Coordinates of C-alpha atoms (C1' of nucleotides) in Angstrom, one line a residue:
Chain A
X1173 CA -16.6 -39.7 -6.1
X1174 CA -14.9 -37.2 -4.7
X1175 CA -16.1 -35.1 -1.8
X1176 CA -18.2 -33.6 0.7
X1177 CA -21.4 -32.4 0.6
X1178 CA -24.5 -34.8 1.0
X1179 CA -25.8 -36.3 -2.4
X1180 CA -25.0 -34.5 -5.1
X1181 CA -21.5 -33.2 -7.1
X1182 CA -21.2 -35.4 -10.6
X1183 CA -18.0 -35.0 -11.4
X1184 CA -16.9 -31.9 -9.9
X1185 CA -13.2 -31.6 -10.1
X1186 CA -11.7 -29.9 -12.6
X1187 CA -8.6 -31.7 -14.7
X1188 CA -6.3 -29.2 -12.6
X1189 CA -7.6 -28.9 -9.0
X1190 CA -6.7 -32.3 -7.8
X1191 CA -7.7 -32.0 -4.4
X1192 CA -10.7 -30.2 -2.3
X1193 CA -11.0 -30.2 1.5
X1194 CA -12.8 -27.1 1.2
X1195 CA -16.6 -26.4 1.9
X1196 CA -16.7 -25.1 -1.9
X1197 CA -20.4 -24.1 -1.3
X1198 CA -21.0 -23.4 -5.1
X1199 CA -18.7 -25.2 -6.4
X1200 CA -20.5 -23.6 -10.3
X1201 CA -19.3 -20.4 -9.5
X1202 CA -15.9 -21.0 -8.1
X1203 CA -15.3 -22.5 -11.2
X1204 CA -16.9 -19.6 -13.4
X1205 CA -14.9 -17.3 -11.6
X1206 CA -11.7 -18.4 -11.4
X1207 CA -10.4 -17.6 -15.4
X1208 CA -11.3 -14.5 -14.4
X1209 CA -9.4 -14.0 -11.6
X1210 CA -5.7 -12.1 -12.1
X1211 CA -3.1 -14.3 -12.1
X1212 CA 0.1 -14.0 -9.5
X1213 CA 2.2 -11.7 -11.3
X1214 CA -0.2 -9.3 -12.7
X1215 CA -1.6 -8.6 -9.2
X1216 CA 1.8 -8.7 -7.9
X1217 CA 2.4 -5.5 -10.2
X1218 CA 0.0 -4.0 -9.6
X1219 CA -0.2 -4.2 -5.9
X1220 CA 3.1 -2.4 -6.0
X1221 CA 1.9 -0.2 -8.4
X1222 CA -0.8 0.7 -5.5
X1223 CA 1.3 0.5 -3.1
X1224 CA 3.4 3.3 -4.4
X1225 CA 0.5 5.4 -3.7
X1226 CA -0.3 4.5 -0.7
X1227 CA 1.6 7.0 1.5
X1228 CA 0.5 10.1 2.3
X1229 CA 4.1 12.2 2.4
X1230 CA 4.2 10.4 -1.6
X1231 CA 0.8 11.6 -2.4
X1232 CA 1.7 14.8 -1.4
X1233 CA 5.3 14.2 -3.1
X1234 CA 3.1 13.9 -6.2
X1235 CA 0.3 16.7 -5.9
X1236 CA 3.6 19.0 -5.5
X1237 CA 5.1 17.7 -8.9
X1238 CA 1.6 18.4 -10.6
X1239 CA 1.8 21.7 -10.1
X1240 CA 5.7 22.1 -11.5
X1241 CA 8.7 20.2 -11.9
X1242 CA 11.0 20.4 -8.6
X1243 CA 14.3 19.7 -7.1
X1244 CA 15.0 17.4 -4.4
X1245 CA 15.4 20.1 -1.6
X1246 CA 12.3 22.0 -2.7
X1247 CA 10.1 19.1 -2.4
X1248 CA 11.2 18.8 0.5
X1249 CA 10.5 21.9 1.9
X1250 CA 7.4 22.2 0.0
X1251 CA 5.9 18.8 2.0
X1252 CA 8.3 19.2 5.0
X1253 CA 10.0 16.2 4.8
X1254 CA 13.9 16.0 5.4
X1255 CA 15.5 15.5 1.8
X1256 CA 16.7 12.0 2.9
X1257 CA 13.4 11.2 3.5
X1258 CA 12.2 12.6 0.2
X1259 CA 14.9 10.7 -1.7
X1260 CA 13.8 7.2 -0.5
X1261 CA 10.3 7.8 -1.4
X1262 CA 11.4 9.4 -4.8
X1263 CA 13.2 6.0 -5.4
X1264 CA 10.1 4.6 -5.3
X1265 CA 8.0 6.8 -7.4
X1266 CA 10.9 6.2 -9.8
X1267 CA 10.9 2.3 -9.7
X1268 CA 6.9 2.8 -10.4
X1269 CA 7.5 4.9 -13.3
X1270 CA 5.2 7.6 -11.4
X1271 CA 7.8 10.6 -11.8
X1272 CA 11.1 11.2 -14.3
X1273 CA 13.8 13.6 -13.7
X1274 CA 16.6 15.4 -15.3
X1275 CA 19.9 16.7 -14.3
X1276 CA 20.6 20.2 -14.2
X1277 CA 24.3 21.0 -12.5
X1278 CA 23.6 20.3 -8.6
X1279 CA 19.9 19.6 -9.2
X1280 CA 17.7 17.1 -10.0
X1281 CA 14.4 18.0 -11.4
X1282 CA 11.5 15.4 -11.2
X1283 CA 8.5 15.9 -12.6
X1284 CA 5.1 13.4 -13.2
X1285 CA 6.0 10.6 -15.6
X1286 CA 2.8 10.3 -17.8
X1287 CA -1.1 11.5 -17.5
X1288 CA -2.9 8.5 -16.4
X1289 CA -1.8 9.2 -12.8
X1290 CA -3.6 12.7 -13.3
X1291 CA -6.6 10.2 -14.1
X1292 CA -6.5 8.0 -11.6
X1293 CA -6.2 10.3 -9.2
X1294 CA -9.3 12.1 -10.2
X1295 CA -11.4 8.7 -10.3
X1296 CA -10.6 8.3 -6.5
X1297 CA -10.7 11.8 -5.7
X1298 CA -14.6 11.3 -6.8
X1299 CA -15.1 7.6 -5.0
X1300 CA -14.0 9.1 -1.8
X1301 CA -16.0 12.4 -2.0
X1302 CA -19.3 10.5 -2.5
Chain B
X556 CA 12.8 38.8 -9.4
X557 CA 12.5 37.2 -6.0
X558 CA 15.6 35.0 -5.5
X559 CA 17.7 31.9 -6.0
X560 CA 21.3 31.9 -5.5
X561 CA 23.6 33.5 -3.9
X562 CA 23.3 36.6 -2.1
X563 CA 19.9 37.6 -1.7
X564 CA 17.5 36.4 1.0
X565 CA 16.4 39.8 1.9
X566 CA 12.7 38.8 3.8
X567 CA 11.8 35.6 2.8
X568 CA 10.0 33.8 5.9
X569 CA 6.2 33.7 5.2
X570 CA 4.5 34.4 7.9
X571 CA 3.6 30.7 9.0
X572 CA 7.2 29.1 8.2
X573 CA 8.7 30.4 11.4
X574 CA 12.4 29.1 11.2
X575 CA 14.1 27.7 7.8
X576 CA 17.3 26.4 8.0
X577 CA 16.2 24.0 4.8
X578 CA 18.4 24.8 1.8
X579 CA 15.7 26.0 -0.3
X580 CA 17.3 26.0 -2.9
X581 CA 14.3 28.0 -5.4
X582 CA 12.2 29.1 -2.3
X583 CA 9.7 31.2 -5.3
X584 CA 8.9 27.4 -6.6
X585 CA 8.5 26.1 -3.3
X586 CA 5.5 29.1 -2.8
X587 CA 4.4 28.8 -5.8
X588 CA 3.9 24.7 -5.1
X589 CA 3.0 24.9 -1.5
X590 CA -0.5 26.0 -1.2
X591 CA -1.3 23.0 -4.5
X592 CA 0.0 20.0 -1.8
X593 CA -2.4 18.1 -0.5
X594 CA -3.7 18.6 2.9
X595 CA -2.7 16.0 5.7
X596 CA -6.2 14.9 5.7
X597 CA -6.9 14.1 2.1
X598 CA -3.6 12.7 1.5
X599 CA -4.3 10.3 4.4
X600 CA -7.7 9.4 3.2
X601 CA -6.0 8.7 -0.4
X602 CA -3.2 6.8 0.8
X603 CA -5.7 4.5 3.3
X604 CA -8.0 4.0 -0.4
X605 CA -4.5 3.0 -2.3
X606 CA -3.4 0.5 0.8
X607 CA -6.7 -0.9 0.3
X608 CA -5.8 -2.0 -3.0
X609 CA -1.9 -2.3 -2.5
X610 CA -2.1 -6.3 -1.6
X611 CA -1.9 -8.8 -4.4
X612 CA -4.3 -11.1 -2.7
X613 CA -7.2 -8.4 -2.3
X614 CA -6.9 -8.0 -6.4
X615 CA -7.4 -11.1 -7.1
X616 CA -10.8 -11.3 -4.7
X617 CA -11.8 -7.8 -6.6
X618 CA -11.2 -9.2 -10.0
X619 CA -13.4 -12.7 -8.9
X620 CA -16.0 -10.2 -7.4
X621 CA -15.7 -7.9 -10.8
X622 CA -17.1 -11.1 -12.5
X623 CA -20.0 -12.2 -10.0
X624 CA -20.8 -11.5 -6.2
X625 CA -19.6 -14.8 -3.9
X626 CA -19.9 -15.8 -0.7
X627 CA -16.8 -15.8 1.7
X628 CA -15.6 -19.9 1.3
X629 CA -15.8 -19.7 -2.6
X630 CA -13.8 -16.7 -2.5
X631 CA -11.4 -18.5 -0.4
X632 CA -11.8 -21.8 -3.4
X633 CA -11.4 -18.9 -5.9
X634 CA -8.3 -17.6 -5.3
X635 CA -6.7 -19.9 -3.1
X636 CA -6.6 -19.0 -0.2
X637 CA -7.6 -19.6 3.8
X638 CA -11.1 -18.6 4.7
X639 CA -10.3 -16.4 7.8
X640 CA -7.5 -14.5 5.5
X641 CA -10.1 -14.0 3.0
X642 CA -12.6 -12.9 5.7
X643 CA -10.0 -10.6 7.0
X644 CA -9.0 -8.8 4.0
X645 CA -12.7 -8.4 3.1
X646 CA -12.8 -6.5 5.8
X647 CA -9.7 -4.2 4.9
X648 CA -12.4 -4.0 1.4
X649 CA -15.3 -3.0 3.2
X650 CA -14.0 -0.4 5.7
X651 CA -12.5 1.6 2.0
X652 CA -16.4 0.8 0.2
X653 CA -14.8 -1.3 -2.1
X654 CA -17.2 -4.4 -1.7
X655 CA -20.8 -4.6 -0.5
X656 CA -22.5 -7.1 0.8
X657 CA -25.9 -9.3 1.5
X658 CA -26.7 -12.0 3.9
X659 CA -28.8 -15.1 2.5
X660 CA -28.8 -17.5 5.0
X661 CA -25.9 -19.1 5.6
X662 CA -24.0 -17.3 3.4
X663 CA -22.6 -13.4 3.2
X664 CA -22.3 -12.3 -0.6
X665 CA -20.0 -9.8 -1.9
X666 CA -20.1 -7.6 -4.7
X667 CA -17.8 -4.7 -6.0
X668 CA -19.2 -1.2 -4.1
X669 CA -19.5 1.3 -7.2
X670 CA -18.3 2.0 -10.5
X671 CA -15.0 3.6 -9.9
X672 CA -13.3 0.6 -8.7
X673 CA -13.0 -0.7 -12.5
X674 CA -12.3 2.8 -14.1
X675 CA -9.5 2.8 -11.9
X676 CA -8.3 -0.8 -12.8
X677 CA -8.1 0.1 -16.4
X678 CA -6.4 3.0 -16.0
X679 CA -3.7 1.4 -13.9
X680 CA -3.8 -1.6 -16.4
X681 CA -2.9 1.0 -19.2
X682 CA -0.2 2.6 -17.5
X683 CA 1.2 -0.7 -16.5
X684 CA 0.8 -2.0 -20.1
X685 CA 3.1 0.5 -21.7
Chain C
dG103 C1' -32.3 -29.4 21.3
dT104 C1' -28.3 -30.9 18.9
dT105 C1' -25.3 -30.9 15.2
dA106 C1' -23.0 -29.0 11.3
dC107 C1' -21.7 -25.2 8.7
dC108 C1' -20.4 -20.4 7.3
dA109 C1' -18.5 -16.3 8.7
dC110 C1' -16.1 -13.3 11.9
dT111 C1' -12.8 -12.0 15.5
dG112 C1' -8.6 -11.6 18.6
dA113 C1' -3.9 -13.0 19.6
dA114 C1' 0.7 -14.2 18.3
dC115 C1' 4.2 -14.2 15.0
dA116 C1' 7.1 -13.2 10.8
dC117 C1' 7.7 -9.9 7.4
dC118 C1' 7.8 -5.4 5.2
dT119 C1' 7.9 -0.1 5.4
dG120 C1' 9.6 4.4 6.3
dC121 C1' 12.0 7.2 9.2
dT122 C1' 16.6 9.2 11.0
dC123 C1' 21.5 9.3 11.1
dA124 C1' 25.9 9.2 9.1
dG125 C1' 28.6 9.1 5.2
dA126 C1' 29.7 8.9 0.1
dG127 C1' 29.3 10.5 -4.8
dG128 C1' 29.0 14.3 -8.3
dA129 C1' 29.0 18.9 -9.7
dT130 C1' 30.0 23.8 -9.2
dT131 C1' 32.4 27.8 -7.1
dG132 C1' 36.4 30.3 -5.5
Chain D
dC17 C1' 42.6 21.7 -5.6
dA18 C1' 39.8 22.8 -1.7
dA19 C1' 35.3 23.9 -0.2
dT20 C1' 30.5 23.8 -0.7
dC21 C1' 26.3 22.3 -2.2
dC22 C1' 22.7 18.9 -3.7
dT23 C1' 21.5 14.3 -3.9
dC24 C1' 21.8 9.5 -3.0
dT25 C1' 22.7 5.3 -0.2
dG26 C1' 23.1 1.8 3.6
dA27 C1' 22.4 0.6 8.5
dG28 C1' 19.5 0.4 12.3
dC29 C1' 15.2 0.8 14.5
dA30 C1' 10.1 1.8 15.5
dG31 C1' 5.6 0.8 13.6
dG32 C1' 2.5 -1.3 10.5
dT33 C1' 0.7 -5.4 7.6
dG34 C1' -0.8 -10.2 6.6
dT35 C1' -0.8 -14.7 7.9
dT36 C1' -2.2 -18.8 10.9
dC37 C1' -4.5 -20.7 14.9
dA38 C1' -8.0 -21.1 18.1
dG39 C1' -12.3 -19.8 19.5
dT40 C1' -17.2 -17.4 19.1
dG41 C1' -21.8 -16.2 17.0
dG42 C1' -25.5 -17.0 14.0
dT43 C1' -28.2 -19.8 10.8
dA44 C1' -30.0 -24.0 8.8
dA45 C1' -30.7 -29.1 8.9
dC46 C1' -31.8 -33.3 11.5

DNA sequence: GTTACCACTGAACACCTGCTCAGAGGATTG
DNA sequence: CAATCCTCTGAGCAGGTGTTCAGTGGTAAC
């Protein structure tokens, strides 16, 4: 048999887990557990997803924007950021689908992309005010 | 009207924006969207909450907890990884009330902290889906 | 008491992030 | 076309993030 512990563990491994050297206390739930666990790439989107979010001159980017659509140099004044500065973290909110923009002559208007930001914003608004 | 182009700007400092040699390109937006940005405080706190959740590795311990509360070294069997990391980025979980937990002898279990956690998930997950 | 086990911690290291600075691209004005 | 304005991009660098490794503390079993 396999492993480690002291008398018990039937026939433990799973058909996929070939080896174990570790403690696996209860080895029942590890296994109950792991289907439900997100696989690679779906936590790898949405950790960037998050991690768009996770800067305070974007946050602020993005409570701006919720109020009205904006050029590049406004937000910048608005959050007092230099434009450069605004225009890499734009890139970001853009590649996150967070805001869209238009093109209007010299400007470029962005604005929030779709409502469920709006939503998730509230939801942690409330978990951090409790 | 106030302003925009070209040969205005007749007395527009506010009184707390001392110098502004910022383009400002549709200052009247910028006043308008000012006083809506969030404040340095509560966009840090925000962005802290999203870094919490910004790591692909701490999903997939939340979506393993979202199913059942486990102790540290199944967590580590769960998602495949080493038990210091997982005791590590617990802690990253803790400090933002994501998880709770309990001692039972040996053992520390950890649950998900509150409700808002998974309302949050889903809406991400919908946004993400489309 | 001794041993084994589970969990936590600090240090060191590689990697990633976000800023500033300098310059290029695109569009409008004169 | 020349000049100006708004925006974007790439390089370079501080600072932060996440891992492994080694060691500590606390609890249970012998």
């Amino acid at each position: 048999m396999a492993s480690s512990r002291s008398t018990e563990k039937p026939s433990i491994q799973a058909a996929d887990s070939p080896t174990c050297d570790k403690p696996l206390v209860h080895l029942d739930n590890v296994r109950q557990v792991q289907p439900e666990v997100l696989s690679t790439a779906k936590a790898q989107r949405m950790a960037e997803f998050f991690s768009a979010l996770s800067d305070p001159h974007r946050l602020k980017l993005l409570s701006a924007l919720a109020r009205q659509e904006l050029c590049v140099c406004d937000l910048a004044a608005a959050v007092k950021m230099g434009e450069s500065a605004v225009s890499h973290q734009l890139r970001v909110l853009k590649s996150q689908r967070l805001v869209k923009y238009r093109r209007q002559g010299r400007n470029v208007f962005y604005s929030l992309a779709d409502s469920h930001i709006t939503a998730v914003y509230r939801e942690v608004a409330d978990h951090l005010d409790e």
